Each structure stands twice: as structure tokens, then as C-alpha cells.
mmCIF file of C-alpha atoms in Angstrom:
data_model
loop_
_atom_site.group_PDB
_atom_site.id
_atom_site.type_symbol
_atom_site.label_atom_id
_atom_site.label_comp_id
_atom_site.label_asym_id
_atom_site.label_seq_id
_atom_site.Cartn_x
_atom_site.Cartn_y
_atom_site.Cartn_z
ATOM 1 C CA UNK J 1 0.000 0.000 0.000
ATOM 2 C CA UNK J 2 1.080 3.617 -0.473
ATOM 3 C CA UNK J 3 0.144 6.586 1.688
ATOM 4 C CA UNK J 4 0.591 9.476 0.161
ATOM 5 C CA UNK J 5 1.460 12.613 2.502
ATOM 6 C CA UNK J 6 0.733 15.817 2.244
ATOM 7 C CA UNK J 7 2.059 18.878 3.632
ATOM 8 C CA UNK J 8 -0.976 21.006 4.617
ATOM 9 C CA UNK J 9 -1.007 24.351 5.282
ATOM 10 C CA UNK J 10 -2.821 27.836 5.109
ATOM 11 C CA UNK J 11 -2.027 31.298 4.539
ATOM 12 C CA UNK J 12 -1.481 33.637 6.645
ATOM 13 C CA UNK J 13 -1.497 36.331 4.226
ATOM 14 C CA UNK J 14 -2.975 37.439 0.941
ATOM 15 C CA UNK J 15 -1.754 39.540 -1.768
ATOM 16 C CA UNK J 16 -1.928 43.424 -1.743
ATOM 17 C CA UNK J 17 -3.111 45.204 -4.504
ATOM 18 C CA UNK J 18 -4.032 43.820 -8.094
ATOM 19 C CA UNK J 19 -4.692 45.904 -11.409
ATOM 20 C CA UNK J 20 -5.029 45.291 -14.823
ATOM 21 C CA UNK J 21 -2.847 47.138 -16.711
ATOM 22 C CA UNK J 22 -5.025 47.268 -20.054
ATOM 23 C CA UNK J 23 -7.122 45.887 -23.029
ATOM 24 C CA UNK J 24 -4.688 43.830 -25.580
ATOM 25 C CA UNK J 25 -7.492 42.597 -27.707
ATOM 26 C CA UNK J 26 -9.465 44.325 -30.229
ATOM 27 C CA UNK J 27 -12.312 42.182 -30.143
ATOM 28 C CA UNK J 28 -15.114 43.336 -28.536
ATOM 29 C CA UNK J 29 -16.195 41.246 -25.361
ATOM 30 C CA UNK J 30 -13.044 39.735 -25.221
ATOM 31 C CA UNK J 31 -10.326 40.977 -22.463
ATOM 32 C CA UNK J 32 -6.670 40.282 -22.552
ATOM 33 C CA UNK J 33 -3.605 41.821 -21.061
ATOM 34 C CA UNK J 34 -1.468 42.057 -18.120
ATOM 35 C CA UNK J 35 -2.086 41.317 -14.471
ATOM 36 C CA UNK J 36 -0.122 42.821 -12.097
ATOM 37 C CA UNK J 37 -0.210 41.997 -8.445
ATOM 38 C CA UNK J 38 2.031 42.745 -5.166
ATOM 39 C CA UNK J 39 3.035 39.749 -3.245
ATOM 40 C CA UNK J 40 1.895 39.222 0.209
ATOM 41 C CA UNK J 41 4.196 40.831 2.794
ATOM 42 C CA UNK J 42 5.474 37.731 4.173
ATOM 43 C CA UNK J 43 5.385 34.429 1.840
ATOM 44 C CA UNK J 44 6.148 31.405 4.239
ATOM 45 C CA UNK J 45 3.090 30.329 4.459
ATOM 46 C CA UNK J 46 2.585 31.051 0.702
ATOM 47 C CA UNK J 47 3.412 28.798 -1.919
ATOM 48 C CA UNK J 48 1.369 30.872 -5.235
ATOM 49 C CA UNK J 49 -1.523 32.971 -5.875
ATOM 50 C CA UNK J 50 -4.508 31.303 -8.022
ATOM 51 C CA UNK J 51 -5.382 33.362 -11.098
ATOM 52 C CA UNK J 52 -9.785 33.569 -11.534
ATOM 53 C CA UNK J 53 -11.722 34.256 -14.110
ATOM 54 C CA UNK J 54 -15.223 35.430 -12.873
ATOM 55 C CA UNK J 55 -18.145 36.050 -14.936
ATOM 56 C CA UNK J 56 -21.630 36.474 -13.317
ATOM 57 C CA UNK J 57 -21.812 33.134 -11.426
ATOM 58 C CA UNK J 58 -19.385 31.220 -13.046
ATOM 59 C CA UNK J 59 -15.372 31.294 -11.376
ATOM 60 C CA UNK J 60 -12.753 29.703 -13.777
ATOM 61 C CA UNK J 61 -9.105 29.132 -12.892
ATOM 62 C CA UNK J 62 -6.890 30.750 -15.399
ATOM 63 C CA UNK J 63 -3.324 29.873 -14.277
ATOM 64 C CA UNK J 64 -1.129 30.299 -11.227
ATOM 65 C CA UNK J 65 2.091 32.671 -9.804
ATOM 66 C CA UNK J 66 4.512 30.969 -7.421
ATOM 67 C CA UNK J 67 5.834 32.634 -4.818
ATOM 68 C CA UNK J 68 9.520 33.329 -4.395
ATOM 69 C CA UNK J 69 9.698 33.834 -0.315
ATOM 70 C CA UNK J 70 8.877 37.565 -0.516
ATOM 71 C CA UNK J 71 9.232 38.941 3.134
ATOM 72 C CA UNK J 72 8.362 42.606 3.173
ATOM 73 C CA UNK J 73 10.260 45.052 5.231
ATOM 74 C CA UNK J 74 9.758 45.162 9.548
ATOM 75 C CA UNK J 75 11.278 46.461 11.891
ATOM 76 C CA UNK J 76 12.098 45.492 15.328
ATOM 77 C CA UNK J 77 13.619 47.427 18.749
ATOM 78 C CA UNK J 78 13.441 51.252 18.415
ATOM 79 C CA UNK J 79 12.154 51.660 15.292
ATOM 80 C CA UNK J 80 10.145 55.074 16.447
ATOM 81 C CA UNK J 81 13.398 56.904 16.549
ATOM 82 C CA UNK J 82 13.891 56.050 12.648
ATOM 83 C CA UNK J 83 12.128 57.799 10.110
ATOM 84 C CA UNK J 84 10.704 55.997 7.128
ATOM 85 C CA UNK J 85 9.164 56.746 3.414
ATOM 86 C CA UNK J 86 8.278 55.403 0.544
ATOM 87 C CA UNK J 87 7.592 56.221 -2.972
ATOM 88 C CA UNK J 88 7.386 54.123 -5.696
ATOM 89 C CA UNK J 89 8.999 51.203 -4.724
ATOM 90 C CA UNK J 90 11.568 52.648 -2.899
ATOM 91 C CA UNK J 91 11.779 52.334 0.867
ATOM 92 C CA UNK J 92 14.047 55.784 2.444
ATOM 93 C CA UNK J 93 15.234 55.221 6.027
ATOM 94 C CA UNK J 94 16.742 58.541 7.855
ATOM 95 C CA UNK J 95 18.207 59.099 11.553
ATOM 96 C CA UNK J 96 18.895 62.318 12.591
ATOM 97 C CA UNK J 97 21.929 63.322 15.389
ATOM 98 C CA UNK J 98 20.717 59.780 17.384
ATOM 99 C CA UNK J 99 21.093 58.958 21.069
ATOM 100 C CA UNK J 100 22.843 56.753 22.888
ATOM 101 C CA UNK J 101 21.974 52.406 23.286
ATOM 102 C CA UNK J 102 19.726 52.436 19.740
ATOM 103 C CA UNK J 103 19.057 49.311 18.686
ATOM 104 C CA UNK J 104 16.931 48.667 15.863
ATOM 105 C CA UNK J 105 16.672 45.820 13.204
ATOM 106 C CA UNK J 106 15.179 45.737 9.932
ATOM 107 C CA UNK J 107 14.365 42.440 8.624
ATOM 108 C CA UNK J 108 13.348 41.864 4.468
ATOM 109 C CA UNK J 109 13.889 39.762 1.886
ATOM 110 C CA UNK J 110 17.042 40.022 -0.902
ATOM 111 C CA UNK J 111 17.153 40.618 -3.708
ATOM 112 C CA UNK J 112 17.747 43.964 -3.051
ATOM 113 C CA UNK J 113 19.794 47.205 -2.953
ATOM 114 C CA UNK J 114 20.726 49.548 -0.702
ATOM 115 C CA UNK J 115 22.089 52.795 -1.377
ATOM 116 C CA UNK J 116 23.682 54.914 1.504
ATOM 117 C CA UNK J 117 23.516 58.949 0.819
ATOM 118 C CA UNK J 118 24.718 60.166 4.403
ATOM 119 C CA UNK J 119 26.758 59.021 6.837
ATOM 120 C CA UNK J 120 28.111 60.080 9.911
ATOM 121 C CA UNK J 121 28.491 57.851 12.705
ATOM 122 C CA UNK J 122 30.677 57.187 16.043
ATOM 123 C CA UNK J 123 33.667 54.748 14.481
ATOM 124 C CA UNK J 124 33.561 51.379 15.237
ATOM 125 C CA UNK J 125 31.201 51.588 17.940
ATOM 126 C CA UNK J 126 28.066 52.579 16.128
ATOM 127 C CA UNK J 127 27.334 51.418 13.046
ATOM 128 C CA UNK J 128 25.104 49.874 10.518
ATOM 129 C CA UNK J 129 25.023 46.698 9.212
ATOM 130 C CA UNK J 130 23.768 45.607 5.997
ATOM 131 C CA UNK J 131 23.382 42.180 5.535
ATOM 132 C CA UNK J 132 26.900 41.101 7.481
ATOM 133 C CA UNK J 133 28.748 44.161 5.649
ATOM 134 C CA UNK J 134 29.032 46.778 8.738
ATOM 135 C CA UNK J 135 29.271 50.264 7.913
ATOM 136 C CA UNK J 136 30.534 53.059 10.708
ATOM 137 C CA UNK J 137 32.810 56.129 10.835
ATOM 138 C CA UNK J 138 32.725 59.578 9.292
ATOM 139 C CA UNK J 139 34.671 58.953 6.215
ATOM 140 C CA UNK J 140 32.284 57.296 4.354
ATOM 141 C CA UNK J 141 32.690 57.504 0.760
ATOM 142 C CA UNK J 142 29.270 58.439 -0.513
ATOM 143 C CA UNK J 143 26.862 57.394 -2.814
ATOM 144 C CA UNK J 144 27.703 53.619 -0.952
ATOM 145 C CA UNK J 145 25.839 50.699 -2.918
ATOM 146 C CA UNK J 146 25.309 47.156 -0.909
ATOM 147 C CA UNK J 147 24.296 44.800 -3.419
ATOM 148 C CA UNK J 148 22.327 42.545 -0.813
ATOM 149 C CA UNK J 149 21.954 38.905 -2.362
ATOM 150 C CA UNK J 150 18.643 36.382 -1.977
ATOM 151 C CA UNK J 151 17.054 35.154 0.967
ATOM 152 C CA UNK J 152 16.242 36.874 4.517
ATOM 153 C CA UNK J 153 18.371 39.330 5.330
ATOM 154 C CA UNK J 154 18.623 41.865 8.130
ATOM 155 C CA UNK J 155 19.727 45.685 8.404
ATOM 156 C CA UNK J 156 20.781 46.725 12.141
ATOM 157 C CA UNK J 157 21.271 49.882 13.525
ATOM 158 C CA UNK J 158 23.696 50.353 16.513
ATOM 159 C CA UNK J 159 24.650 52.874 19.244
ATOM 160 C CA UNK J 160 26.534 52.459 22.074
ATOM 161 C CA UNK J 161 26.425 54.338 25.642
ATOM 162 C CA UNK J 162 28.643 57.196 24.734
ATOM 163 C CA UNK J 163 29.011 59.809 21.729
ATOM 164 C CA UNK J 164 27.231 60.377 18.814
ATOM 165 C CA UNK J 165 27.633 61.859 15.248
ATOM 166 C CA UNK J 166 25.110 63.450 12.616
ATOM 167 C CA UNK J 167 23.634 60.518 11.916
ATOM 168 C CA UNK J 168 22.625 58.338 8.633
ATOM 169 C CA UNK J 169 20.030 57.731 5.418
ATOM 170 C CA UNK J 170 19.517 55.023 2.906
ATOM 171 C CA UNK J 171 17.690 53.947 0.352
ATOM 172 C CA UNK J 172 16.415 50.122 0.058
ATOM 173 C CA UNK J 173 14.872 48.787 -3.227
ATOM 174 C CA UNK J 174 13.651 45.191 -3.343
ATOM 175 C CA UNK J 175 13.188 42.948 -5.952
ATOM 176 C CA UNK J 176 9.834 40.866 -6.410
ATOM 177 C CA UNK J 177 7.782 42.392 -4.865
ATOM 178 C CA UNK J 178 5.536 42.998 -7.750
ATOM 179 C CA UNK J 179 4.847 39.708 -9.876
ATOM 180 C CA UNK J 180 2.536 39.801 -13.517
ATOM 181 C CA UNK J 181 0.002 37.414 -15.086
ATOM 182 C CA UNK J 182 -0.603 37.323 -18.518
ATOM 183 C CA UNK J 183 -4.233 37.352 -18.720
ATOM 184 C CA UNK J 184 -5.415 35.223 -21.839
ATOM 185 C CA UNK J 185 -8.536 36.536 -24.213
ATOM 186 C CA UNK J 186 -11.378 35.849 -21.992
ATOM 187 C CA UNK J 187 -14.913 36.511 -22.751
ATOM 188 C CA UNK J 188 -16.060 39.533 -20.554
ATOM 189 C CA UNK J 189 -19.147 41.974 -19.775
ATOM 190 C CA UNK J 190 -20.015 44.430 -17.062
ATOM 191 C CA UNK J 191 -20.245 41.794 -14.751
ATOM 192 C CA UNK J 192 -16.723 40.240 -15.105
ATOM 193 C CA UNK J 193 -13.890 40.685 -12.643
ATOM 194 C CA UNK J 194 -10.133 39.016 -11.944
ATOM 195 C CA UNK J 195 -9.938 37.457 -8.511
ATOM 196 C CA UNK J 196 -6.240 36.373 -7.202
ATOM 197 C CA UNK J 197 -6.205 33.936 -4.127
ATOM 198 C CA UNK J 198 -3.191 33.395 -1.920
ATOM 199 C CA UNK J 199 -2.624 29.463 -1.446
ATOM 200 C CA UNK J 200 -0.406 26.995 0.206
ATOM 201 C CA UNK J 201 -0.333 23.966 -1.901
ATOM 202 C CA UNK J 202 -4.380 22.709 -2.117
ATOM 203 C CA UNK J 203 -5.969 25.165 0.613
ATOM 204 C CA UNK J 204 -6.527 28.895 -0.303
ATOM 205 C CA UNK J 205 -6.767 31.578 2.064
#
């Protein structure tokens, strides 16, 4: 006899937002094109995102996108003293003349980039580090580029108890986040819409 096993799961989290980025077919009530979705924030418990089809009642599976193990930017420890924007795509971390004992860790997922545009810190003893490559002193030379490879990766932020400089921003660009379906020439109407599910291997969210 054979048992076969199956590793069950569900999803903790779905994807963010979808959008279609256009009507490639001429034809009239018939769509095609590009969908483009961002991945959920954090992807372990994803392993793709069911592509649907829906038309009035009826729900037809077009096609799948795997996930890749996406894990969207957090932060842990004194994150409040950091200040953060972003704008299209890019994620801009800035601290000011900082205090003393900061700690503060930023974990994400690589791909990525990170660009340093200031930097003035206490040597040796505060610093940041960027994926195991530590960064600290005043003589910095500036633009610096980390290339940050695959996988989870971690940015920390360190003070000690004594001294202080005028402080630090970067820039952090990630790669995946956004993922694309091509859409196949579906019949449509004014009642048809795409619907993408999150799953883990049978179950969807």
C-alpha cells in the first residue's frame, strides 16, 4: 500500500493590490492583457496565488504565480526613533543626530539594494550593518551601494552608551515584490472581474 502525505497548510497572508494594466485585444467582449499583483508581505506560508476568471456566477481558474519567499520590510527594537518613506517602490530610512543604546533591526527579503547617501556615525562603535557588511565612521565615501543577495536578510542599527555623530540615510529597493500574469482573451461583460487567491499547496486563504 502507499500513503501518500501531504504537507498542509494555510495562509497567513494574501496579496496586496491587483490591477489590470489594459485591453490587448481588439475584439469586442473579449479581455486580454497584463495582471499585475504585489506579493503578500510575508510568503512562508505562501506557496502561489490562483489566477480567476469570474463572470456572473461562473469562477474559472486561469493559471497560477509561485511565490519566491517575498518577506516585506519590519522592523524590530526602536524603530520610532527612525524615520521611514516610501515612494514608488523605494523604501528611504533617515536618523537624525541619534542617542545613545539604539538598537533597531530591519528584517526583508534580498534581492535587493541599498544605497547609503549620508553618513556620519561614532567609528567602530556605532554602526550599521547591511546584511553582514558593517558600515561606521565619518569617512564614508558616498553614494555607498550594498548589493544585498537572496534570501532573509537583516539591516541593524547600533549605538553604544557614549558619543554620537550626525547621523545616517539610505535607500532600500527590493526585488519581487511585484509579480505579472498574462491574462489570456477571456470573454467579458459588465459583470466580469479578476480574482487572485493566496494558497499553500491545495488550501486557499
Amino acid at each position: 500500500a502507499v500513503l501518500d502525505i501531504e504537507d498542509y497548510g494555510v495562509p497567513q497572508d494574501g496579496p496586496g493590490a491587483v490591477a489590470f494594466k489594459g485591453d490587448a485585444d481588439v475584439r469586442g467582449g473579449v479581455v486580454s492583457g497584463e495582471v499585475r499583483l504585489r506579493r503578500a508581505g510575508n510568503e512562508a506560508t505562501v506557496s502561489h496565488y490562483n489566477i480567476y476568471w469570474q463572470k456572473g456566477w461562473q469562477k474559472n481558474l486561469l493559471g497560477s504565480v509561485p511565490a519566491i519567499g517575498f518577506l516585506a520590510t519590519r522592523c524590530t527594537g526602536d524603530c520610532a526613533v527612525l524615520n521611514t518613506t516610501r515612494e514608488d517602490g523605494v523604501q528611504r530610512y533617515h536618523r537624525e543626530a541619534y542617542g545613545n543604546n539604539e538598537l533597531a533591526v530591519i528584517t526583508f527579503s534580498g534581492p535587493a539594494k541599498v544605497k547609503i547617501t549620508k553618513f556620519l556615525t561614532e567609528s567602530y562603535y556605532d554602526y550599521l550593518e547591511i546584511a553582514g557588511n558593517r558600515v561606521s565612521g565619518t569617512d564614508v565615501e558616498l553614494p555607498k551601494v550594498v548589493e544585498v543577495p537572496a534570501g532573509e536578510q537583516t539591516i541593524t542599527w547600533l549605538s553604544d552608551h557614549s558619543e554620537g555623530e550626525g547621523g545616517w540615510t539610505f535607500e532600500l529597493w527590493q526585488e519581487g515584490e511585484q509579480a505579472s500574469f498574462s491574462l489570456p482573451g477571456v470573454q467579458a461583460d459588465g459583470t466580469s472581474k479578476v480574482e487572485v487567491v493566496a494558497a499553500y499547496g491545495k488550501t486557499e486563504l
